[in-house]
Structures are given as C-alpha cells and as structure tokens.
CSV table of C-alpha atoms in Angstrom, one decimal:
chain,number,residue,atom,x,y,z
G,1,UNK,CA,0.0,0.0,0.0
G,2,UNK,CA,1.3,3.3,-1.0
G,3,UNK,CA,1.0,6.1,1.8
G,4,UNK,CA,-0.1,8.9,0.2
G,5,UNK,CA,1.7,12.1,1.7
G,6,UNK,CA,0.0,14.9,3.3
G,7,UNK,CA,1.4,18.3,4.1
G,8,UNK,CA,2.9,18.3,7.1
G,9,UNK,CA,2.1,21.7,8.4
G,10,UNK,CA,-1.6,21.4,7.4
G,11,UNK,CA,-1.7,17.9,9.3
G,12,UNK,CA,-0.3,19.5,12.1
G,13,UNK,CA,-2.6,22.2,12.1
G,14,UNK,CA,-5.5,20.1,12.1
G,15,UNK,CA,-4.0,17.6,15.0
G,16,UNK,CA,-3.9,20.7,17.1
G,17,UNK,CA,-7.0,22.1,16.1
G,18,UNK,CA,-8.7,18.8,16.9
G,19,UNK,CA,-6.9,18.1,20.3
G,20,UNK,CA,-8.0,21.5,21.3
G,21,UNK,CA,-11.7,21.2,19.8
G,22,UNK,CA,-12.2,18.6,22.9
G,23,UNK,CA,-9.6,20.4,25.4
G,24,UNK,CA,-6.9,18.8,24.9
G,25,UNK,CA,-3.8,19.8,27.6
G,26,UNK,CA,0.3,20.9,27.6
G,27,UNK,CA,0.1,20.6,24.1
G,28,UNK,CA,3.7,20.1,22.5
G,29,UNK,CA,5.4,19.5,18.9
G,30,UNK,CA,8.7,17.9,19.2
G,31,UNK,CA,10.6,18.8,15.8
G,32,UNK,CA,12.6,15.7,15.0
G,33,UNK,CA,13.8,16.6,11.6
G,34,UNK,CA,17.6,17.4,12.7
G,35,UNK,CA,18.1,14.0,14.6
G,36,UNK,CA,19.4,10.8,13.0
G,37,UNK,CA,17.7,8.1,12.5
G,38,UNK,CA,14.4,9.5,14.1
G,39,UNK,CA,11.1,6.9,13.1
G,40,UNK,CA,9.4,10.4,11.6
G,41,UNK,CA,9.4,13.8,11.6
G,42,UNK,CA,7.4,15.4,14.2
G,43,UNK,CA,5.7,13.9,17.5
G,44,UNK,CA,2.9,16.1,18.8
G,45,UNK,CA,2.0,15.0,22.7
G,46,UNK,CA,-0.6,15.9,24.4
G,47,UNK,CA,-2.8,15.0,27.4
G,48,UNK,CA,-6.6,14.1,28.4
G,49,UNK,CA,-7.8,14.3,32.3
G,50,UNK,CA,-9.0,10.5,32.3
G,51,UNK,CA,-9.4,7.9,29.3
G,52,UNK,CA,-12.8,9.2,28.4
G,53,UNK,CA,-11.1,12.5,27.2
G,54,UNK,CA,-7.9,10.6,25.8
G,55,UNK,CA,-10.6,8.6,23.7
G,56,UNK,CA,-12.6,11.8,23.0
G,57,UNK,CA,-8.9,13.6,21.3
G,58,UNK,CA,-7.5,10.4,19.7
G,59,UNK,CA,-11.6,10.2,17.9
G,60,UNK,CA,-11.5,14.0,17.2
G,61,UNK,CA,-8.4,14.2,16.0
G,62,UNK,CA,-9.1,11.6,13.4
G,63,UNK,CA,-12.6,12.6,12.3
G,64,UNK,CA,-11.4,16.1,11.9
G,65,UNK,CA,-7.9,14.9,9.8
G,66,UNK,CA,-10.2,12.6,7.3
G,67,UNK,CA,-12.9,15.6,7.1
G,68,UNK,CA,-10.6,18.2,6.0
G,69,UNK,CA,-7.3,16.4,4.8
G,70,UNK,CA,-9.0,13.2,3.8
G,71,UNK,CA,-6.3,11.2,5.4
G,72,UNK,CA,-6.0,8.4,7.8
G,73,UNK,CA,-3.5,7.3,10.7
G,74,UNK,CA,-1.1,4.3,9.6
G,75,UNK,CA,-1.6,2.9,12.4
G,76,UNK,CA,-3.2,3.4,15.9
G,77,UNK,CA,-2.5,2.0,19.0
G,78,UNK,CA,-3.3,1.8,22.7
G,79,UNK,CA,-7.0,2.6,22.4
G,80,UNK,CA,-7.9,-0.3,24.9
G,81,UNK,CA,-7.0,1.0,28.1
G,82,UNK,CA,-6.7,5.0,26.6
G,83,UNK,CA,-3.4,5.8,29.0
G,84,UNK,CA,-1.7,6.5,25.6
G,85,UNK,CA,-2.5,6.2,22.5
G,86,UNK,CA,-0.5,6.8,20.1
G,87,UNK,CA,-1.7,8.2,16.1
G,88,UNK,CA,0.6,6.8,13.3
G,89,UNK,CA,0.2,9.2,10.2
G,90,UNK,CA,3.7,8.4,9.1
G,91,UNK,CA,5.7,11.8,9.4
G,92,UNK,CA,3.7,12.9,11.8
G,93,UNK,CA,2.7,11.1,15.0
G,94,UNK,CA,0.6,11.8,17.8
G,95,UNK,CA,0.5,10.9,21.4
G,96,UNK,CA,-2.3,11.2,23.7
G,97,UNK,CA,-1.7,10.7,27.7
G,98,UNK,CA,-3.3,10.6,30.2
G,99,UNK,CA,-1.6,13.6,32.7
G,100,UNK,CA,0.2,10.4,35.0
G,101,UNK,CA,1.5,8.1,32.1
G,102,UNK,CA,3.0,11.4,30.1
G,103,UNK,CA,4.7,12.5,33.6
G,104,UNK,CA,6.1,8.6,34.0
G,105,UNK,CA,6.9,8.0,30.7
G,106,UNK,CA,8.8,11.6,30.3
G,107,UNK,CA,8.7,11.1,26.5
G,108,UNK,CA,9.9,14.7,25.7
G,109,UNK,CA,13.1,14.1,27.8
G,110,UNK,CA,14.2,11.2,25.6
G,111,UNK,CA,14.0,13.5,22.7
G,112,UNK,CA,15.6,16.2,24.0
G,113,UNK,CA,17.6,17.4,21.6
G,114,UNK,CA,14.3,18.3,19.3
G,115,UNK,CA,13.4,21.7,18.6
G,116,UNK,CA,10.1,21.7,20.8
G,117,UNK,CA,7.1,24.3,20.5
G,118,UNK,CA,4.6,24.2,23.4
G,119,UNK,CA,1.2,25.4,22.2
G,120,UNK,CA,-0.4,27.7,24.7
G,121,UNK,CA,-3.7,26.5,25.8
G,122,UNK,CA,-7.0,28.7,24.7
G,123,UNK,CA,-8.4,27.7,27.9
C-alpha cells in the first residue's frame, strides 16, 4: 500500500485544532527533523484528564484529519486502556496521555535534543 503524503504543516494544524476542539492539555510539537535516524518527523503530545477524554482527542483528531485532509493514521495504537495512545500518520505522529503516564513515561526528555514548540492552551 502506498502512503499517500500529506502536508505536514496542514496535518499538524488540524492535530492541534482537533486536540483543542475537545480540550486537549500541555500541548507540544517535538521537531525531529535534525536528529538521526528518528522513526518520523514530528511527534505532537498531548494529554486528556481520564481515558474518556484521551478517547474523545485520539476520535477528534481523526474525524477532523479525514474531514478536512482526507487522510487516515497508519496505524493506531493503545485505544484499549486509553493511558496513551499513540496516532501513526507516518511523518507525523501523535501521542495522547493521560496527565500520569506522560509524567512517568517523560517522553519529551528522551528527545531532548528536538526543537520543541509548546502550544499555549485557549483555555
């Protein structure tokens, strides 16, 4: 299956857009384009207040990406328990936590040497 490839900065604008539509929290884009051997090109990681939220992103985020964009994630993951799921649309890829999981798993640490932009929150 060929992926076919969607402009990164419009994806990302509609991510965001979606993860805030439901009040999404500490949103962040991690800019991975200057590291080696990095599995894409951005990460955007954000956080929900309990799974019902975390569902209630990862569902927006997608409805409003195949609305607009008319794309779909690769591959999703995680949905079950909704701690974090993670959205695979190839160059970019999204991670939804739940506020405890994001703080234990420390994700932006590991990348570290990314350029990172923190979206203030509307609310």
């Amino acid at each position: 299956m060929v992926k076919k490839e969607t402009n990164a900065d419009a994806l990302i604008t509609t991510i965001i857009g979606g993860i805030e539509d439901v009040k999404g929290q500490n949103i962040n884009i991690l800019d991975l384009r200057e590291i080696d051997n990095t599995v894409c090109d951005y990460f955007i990681i954000c956080e929900g207040t309990s799974n019902t939220q975390v569902n209630a992103i990862v569902n927006t985020v997608q409805k409003k990406v195949s609305k607009e964009l008319k794309d779909k994630p690769w591959h999703v993951e995680g949905l079950d328990n909704a701690e974090w799921v993670l959205i695979d649309y190839v160059n970019v890829v999204v991670h939804v936590f739940q506020k405890q999981i994001r703080e234990y798993y420390d994700i932006e640490s590991l990348w570290g040497d990314a350029k990172t932009t923190l979206i203030e929150s509307k609310f």
